[in-house]
CSV table of C-alpha atoms in Angstrom, one decimal:
chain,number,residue,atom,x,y,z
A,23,UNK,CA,41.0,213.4,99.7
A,24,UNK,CA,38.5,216.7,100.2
A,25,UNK,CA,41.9,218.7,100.2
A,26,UNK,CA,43.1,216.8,96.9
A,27,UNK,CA,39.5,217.0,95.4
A,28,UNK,CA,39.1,221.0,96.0
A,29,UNK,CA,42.9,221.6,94.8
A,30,UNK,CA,41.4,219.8,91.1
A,31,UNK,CA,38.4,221.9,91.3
A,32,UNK,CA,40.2,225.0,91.3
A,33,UNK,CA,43.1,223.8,88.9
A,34,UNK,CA,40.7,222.3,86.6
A,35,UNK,CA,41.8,219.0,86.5
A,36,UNK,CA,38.6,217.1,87.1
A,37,UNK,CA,37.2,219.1,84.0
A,38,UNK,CA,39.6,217.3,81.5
A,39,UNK,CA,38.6,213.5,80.6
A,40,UNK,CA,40.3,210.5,82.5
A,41,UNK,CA,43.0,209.2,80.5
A,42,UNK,CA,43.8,205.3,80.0
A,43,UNK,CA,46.8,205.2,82.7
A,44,UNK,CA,49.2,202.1,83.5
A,45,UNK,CA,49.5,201.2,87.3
A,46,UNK,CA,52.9,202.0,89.2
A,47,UNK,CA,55.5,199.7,87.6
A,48,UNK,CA,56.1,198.3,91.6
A,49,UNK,CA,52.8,196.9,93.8
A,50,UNK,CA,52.4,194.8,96.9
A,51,UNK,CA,49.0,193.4,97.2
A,52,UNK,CA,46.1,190.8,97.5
A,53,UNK,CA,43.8,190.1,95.1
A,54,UNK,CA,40.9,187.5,94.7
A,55,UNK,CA,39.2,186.3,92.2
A,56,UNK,CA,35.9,184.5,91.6
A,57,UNK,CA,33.6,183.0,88.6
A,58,UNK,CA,30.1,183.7,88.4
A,59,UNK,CA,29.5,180.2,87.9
A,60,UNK,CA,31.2,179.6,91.5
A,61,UNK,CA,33.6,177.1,90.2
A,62,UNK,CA,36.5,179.2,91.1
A,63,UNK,CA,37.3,181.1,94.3
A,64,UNK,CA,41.0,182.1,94.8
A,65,UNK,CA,43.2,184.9,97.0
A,66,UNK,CA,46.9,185.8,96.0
A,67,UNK,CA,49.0,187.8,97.5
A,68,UNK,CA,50.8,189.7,94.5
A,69,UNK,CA,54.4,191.1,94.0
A,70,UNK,CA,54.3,192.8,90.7
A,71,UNK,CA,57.6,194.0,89.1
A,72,UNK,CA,56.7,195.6,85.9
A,73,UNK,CA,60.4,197.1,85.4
A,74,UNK,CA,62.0,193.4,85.7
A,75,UNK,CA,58.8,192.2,83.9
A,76,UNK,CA,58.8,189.8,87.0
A,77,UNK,CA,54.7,188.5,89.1
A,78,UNK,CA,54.8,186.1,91.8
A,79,UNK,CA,51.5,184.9,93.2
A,80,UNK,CA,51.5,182.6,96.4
A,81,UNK,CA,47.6,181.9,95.6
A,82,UNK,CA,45.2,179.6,97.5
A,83,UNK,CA,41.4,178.4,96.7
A,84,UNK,CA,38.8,176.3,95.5
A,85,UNK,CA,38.3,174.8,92.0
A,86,UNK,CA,35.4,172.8,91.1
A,87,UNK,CA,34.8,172.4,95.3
A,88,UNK,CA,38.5,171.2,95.3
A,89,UNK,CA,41.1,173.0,97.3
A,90,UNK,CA,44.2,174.0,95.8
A,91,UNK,CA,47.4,175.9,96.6
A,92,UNK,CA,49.6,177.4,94.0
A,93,UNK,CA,53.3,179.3,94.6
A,94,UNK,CA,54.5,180.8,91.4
A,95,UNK,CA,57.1,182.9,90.1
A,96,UNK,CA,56.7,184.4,86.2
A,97,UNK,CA,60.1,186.0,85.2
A,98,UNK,CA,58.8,187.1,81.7
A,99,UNK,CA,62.3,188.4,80.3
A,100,UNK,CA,63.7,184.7,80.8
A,101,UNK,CA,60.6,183.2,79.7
A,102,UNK,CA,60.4,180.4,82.5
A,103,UNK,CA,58.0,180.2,85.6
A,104,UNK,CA,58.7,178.5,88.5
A,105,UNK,CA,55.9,176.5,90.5
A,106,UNK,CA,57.3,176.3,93.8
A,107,UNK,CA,56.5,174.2,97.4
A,108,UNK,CA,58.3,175.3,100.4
A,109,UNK,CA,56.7,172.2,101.8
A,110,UNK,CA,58.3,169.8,100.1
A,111,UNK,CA,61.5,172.0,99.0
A,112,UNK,CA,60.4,171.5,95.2
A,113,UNK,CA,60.2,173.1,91.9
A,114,UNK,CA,59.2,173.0,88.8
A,115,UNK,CA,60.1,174.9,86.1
A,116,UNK,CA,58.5,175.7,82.7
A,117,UNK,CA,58.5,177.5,80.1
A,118,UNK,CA,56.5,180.9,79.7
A,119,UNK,CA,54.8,183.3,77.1
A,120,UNK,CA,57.4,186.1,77.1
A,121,UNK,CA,54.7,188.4,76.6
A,122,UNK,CA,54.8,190.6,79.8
A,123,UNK,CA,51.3,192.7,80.2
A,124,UNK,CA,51.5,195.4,82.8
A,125,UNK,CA,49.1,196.2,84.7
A,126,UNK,CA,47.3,199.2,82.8
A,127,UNK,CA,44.5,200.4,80.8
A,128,UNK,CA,44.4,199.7,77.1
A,129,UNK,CA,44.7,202.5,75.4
A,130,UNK,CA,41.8,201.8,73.0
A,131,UNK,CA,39.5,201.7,76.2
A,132,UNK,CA,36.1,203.6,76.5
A,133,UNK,CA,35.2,205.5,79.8
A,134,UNK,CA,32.5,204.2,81.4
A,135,UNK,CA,32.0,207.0,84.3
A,136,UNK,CA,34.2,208.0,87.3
A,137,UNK,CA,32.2,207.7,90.3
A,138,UNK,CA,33.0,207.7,94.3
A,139,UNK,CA,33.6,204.3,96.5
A,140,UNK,CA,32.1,205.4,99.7
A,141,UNK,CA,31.6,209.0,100.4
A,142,UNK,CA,33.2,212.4,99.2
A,143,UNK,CA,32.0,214.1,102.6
A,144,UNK,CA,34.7,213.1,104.5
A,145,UNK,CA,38.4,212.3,105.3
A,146,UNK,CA,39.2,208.8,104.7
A,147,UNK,CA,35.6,207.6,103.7
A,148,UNK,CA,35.9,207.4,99.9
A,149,UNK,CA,38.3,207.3,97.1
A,150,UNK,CA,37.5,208.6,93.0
A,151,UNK,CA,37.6,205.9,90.6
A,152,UNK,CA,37.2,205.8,87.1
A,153,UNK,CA,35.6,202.6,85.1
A,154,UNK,CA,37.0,201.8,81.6
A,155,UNK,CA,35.5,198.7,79.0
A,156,UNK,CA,36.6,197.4,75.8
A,157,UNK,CA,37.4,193.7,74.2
A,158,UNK,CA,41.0,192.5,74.7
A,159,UNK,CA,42.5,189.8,72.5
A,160,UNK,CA,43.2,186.9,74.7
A,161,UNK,CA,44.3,183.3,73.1
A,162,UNK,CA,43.1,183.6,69.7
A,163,UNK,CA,39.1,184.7,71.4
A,164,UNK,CA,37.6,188.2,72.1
A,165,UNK,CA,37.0,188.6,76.0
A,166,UNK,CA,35.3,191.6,77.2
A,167,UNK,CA,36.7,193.2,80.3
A,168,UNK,CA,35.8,196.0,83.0
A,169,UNK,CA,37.9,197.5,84.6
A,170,UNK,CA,37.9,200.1,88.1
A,171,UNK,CA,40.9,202.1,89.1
A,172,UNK,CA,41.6,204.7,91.2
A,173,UNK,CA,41.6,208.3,89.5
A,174,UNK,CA,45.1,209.4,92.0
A,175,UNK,CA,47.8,206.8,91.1
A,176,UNK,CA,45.7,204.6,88.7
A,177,UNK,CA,45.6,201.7,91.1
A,178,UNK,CA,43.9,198.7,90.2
A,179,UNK,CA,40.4,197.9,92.4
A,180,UNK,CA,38.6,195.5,90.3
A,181,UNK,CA,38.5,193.3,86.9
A,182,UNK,CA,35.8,191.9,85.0
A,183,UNK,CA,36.8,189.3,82.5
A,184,UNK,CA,33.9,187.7,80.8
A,185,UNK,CA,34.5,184.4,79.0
A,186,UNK,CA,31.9,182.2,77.3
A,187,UNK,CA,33.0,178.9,79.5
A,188,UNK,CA,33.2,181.0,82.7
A,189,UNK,CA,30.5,184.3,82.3
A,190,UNK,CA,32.2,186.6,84.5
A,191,UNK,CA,35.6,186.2,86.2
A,192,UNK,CA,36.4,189.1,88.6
A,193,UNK,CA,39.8,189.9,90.2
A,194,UNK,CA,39.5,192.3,93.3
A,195,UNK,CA,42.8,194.1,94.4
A,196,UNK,CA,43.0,195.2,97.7
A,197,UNK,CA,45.8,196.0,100.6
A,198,UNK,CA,47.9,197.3,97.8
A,199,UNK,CA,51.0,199.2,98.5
A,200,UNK,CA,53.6,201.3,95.9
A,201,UNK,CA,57.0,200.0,96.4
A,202,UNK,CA,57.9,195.8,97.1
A,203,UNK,CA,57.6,195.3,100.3
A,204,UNK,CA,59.2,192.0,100.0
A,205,UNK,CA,61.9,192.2,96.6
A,206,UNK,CA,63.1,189.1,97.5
A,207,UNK,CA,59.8,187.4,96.8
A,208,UNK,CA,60.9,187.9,93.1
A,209,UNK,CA,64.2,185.7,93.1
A,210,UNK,CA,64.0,182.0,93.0
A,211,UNK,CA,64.2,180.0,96.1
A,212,UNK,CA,67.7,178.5,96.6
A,213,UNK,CA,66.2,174.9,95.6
A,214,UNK,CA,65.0,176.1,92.6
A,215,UNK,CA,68.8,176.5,91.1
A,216,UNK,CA,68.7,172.1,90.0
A,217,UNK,CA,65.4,172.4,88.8
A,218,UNK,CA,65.2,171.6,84.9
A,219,UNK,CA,63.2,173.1,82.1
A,220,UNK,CA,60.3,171.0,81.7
A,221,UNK,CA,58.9,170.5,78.2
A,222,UNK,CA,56.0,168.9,77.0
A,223,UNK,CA,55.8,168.0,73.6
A,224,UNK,CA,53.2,170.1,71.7
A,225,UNK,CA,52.2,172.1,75.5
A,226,UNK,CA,52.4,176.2,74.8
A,227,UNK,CA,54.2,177.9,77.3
A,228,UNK,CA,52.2,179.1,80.2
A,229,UNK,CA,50.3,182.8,80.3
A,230,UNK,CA,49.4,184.5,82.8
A,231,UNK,CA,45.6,183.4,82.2
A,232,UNK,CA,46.3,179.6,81.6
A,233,UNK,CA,47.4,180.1,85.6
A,234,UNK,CA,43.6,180.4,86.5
B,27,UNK,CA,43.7,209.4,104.3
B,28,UNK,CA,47.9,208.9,105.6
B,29,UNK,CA,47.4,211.6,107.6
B,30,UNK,CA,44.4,209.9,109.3
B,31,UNK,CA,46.0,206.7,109.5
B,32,UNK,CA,49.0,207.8,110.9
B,33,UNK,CA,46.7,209.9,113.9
B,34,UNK,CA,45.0,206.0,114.1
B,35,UNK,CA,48.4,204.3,114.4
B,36,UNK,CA,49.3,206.4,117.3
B,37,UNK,CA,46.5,206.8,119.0
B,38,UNK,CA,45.8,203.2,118.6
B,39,UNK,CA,42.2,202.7,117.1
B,40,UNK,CA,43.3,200.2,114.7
B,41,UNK,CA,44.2,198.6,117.8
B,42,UNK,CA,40.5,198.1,118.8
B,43,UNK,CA,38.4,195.8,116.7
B,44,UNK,CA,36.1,197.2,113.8
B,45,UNK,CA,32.7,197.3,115.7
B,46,UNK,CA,29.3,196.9,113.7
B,47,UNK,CA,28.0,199.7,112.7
B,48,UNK,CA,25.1,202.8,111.5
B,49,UNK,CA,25.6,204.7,108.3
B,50,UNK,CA,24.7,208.4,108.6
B,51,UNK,CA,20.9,209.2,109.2
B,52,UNK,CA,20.9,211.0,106.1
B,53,UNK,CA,22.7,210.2,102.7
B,54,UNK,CA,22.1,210.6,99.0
B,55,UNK,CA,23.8,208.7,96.8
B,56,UNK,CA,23.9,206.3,93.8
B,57,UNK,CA,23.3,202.4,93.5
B,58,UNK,CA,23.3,200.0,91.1
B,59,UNK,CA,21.9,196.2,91.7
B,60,UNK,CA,22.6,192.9,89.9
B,61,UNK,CA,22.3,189.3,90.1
B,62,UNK,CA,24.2,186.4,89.8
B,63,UNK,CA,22.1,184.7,87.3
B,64,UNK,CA,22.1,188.4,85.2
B,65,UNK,CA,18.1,188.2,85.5
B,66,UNK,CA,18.1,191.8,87.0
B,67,UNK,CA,20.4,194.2,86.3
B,68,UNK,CA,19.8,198.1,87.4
B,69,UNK,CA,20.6,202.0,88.5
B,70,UNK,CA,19.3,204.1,91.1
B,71,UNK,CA,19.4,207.1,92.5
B,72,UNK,CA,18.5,206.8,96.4
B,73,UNK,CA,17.7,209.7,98.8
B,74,UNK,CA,17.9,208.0,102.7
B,75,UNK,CA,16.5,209.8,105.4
B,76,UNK,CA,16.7,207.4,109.2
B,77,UNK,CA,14.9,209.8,111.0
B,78,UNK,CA,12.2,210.3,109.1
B,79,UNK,CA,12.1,207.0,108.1
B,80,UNK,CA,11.8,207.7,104.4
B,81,UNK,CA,13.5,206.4,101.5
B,82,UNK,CA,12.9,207.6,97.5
B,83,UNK,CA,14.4,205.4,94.7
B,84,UNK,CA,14.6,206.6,91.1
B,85,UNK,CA,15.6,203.4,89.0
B,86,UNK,CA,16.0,201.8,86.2
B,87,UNK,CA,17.3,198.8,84.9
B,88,UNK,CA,16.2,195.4,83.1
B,89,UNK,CA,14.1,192.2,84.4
B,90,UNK,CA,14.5,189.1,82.1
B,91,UNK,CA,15.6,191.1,79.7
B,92,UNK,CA,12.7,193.8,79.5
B,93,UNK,CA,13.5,197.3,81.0
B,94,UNK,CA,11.6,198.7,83.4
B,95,UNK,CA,11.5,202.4,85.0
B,96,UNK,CA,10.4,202.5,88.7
B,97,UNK,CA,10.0,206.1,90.5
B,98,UNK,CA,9.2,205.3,94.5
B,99,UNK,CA,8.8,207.2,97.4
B,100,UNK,CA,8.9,205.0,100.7
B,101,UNK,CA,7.1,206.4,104.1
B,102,UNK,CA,7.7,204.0,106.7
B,103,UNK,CA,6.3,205.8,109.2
B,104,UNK,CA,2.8,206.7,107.3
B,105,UNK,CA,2.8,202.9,106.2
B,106,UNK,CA,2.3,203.9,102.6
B,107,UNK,CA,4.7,204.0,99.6
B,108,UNK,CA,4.1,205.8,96.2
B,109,UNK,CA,4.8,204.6,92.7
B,110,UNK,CA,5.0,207.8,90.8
B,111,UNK,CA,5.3,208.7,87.1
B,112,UNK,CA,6.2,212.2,86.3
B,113,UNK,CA,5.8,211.7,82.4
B,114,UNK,CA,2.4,210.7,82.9
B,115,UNK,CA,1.4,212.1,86.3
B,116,UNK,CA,0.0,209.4,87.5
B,117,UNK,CA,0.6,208.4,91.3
B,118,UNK,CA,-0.2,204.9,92.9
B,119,UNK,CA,-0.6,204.9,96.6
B,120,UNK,CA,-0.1,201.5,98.3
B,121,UNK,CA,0.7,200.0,101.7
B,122,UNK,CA,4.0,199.5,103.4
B,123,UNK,CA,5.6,197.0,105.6
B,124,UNK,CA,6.2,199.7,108.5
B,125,UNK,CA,9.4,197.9,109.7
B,126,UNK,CA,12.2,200.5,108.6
B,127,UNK,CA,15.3,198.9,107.9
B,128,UNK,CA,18.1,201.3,108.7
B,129,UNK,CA,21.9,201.1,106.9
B,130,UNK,CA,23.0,199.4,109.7
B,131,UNK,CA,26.0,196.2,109.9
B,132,UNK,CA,23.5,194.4,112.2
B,133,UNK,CA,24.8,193.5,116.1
B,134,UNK,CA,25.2,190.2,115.5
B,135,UNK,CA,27.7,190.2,112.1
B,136,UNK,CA,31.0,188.6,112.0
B,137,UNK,CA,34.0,190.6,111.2
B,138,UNK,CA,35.4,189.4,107.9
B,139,UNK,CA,38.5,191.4,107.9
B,140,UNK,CA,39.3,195.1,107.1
B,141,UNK,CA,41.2,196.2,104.1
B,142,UNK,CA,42.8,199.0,102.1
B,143,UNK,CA,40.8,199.3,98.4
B,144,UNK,CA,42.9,201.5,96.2
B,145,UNK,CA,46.3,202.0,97.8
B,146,UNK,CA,47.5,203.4,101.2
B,147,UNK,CA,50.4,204.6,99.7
B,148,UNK,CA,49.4,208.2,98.8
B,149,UNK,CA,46.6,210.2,99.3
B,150,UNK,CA,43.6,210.1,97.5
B,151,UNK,CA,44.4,206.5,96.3
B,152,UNK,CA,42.5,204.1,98.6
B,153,UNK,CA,40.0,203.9,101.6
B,154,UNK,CA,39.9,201.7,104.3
B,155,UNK,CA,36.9,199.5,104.6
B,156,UNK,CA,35.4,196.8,107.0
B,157,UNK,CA,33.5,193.6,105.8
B,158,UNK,CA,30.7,192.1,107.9
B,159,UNK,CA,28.7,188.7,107.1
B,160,UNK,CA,25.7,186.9,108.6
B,161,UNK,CA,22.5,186.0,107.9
B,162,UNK,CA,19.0,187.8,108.2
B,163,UNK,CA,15.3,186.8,108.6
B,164,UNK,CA,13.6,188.1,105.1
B,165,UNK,CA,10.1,187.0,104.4
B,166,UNK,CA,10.3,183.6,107.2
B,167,UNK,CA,13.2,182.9,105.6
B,168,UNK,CA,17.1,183.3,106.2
B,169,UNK,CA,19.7,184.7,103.9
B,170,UNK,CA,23.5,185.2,104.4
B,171,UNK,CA,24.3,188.4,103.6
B,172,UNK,CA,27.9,190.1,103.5
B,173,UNK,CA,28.4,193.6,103.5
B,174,UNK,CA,31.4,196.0,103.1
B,175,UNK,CA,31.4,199.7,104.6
B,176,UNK,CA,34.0,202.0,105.3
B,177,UNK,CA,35.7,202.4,108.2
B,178,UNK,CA,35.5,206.3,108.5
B,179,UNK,CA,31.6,207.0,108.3
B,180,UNK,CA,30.4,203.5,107.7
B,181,UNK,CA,29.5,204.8,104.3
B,182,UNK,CA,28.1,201.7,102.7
B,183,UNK,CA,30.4,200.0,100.0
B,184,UNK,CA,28.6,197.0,98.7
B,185,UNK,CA,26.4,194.2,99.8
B,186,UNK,CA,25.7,191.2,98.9
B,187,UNK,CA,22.4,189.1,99.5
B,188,UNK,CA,22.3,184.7,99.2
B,189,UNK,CA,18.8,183.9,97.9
B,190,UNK,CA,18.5,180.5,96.4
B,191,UNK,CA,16.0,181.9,94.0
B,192,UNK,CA,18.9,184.2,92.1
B,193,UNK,CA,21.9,183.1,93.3
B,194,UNK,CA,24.2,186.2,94.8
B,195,UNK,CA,22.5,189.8,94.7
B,196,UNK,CA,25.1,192.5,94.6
B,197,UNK,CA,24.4,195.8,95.8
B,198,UNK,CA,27.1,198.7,94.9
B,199,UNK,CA,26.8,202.0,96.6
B,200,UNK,CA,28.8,205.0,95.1
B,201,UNK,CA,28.6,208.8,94.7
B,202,UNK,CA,27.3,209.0,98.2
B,203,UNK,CA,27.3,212.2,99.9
B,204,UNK,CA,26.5,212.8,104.0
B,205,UNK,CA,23.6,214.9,103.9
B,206,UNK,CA,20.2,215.1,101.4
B,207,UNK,CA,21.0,217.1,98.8
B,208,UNK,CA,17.8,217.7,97.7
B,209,UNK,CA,14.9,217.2,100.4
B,210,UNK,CA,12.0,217.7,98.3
B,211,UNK,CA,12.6,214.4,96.9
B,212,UNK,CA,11.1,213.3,100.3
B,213,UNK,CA,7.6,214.6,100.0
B,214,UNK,CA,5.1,213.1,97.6
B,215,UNK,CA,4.9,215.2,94.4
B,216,UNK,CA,1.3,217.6,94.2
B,217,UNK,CA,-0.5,214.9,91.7
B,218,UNK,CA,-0.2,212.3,94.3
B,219,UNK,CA,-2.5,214.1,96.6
B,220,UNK,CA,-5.7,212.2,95.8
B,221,UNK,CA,-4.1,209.0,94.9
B,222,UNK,CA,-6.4,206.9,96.8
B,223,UNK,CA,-5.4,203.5,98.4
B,224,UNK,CA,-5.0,200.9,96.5
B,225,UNK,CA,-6.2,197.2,98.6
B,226,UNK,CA,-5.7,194.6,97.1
B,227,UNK,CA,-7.5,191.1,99.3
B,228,UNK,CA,-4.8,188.7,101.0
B,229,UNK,CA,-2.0,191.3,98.9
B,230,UNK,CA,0.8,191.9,101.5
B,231,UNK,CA,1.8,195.4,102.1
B,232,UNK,CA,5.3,196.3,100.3
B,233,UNK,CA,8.8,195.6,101.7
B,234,UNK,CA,11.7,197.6,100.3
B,235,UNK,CA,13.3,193.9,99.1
B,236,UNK,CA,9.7,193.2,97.3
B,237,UNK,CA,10.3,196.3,94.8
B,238,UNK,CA,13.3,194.4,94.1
């Protein structure tokens, strides 16, 4: 990172203003998130697909001191989701909010400051981030956000959502890789082919937010 | 960082187990403190010196909602700390808890796992850090703690402190740089050389957590 950091010196390029970026369009990760009020503690591991517009999350945790274990798939262009048990060779499928959001900062976002995780004084012992806030329309309600990622590839490290029910909900990402390490992770499970559309009368499809 | 990963791979120190342990004896660097139940919120700038045994904090920040400005310089080895104000020139001079606390992961920690923030994908994009948790003996009573540094230079990250009087205290440590980039911070400023010690009856001397 010293070599990368000195090479912007020279060129300049830490003298022009972070820019809202969007993540790389394919990601291999973990994330977890937790509430301030301790109700919720999850950890997902994360394909993300934002060519196919296509997330699957294979998510454990605790609600409300309750365990949980959730497998989903989201293929936004078909606007279904698939909630999947390789236990019990099931699936469910629903419908879902066609409305993909990739992973990326608005473009309306303020900087906050770009700062260094660890240390600049070394190889390996720090990476440059940059911090950007604003307000993001989320089911009809303002929700505040903050959120870190890396100044070299614009990967995500973490996400404050603050919600009036919740206070603060933050998603760390970590372990992330460019690339799908596992594409087929994005295909439905052969048992899912019989599974019907479920519909509830008056039940909006699913978002990505209803999942939490 | 891939080029450091890859001498790892082969040479086989990811093979070996993260082991507990020392920041470097002398850092300067950034902070910023919260807690759970938003009480406290503030900024720092900390210079750390281990073998001198001297710490200087410039913070501010907000306590139940009123903001407060603290300027302190710690001497562990003198047994004293200062409270300075430059605006005023004023200089309080009280006693210290002499038990330094070094940036250490103590000997006795558990290895919570060790994982990639950012990306290992390119360079610049991530660093690899270790998580430690246990519990320490603060004031006759215990407190789990869990604290993230990296791997290369066990630059720390963040910690996190379990009080049941706030809830979680956060810790985030950024900006840091190997060295003290300006020493003078270290010696009491001229006005503070008749500040006269201050004794207050049965009024414990200072611990670096009490100015928290």
């Amino acid at each position: 990172m010293r070599a990368l950091l000195l090479v912007c010196l020279s060129a300049g390029c830490l003298a022009q203003r972070p820019k809202p970026c969007s993540s790389p369009p394919l990601m291999t990760g973990s994330l977890s998130v937790s509430t301030q009020n301790e109700k919720l503690g999850a950890f997902a591991k994360y394909t993300y697909d934002a060519l196919g517009q296509r997330i699957r999350l294979r998510e454990f945790g605790s609600y409300d001191n309750k365990t949980f274990h959730l497998d989903v798939l989201l293929l936004y262009r078909k606007g279904v989701m698939y909630k999947i048990s390789y236990r019990n060779h099931t699936c469910y499928k629903k419908r879902l909010n066609r409305d993909f959001h990739p992973l990326a900062i608005p473009k309306d976002a303020s900087l906050v400051g770009q700062v260094v995780l660890g240390s600049s004084s070394g190889p390996g012992q720090g990476v440059l981030v940059n911090t950007w806030t604003g307000q993001l329309q989320m089911r009809n309600k303002t929700a505040r956000y903050m959120s870190t990622v890396t100044e070299f590839g614009c990967v995500p490290v973490t996400t404050l959502f603050h919600s009036t029910r919740a206070g603060w909900m933050v998603t760390s990402f970590f372990n992330n890789v460019i690339g799908l390490s596992d594409p087929q992770q994005l295909i439905p499970p052969s048992f899912c082919k019989d599974a019907k559309l479920e519909k509830k009368e008056g039940e909006d499809p699913a978002t990505f937010y209803s999942l939490f």
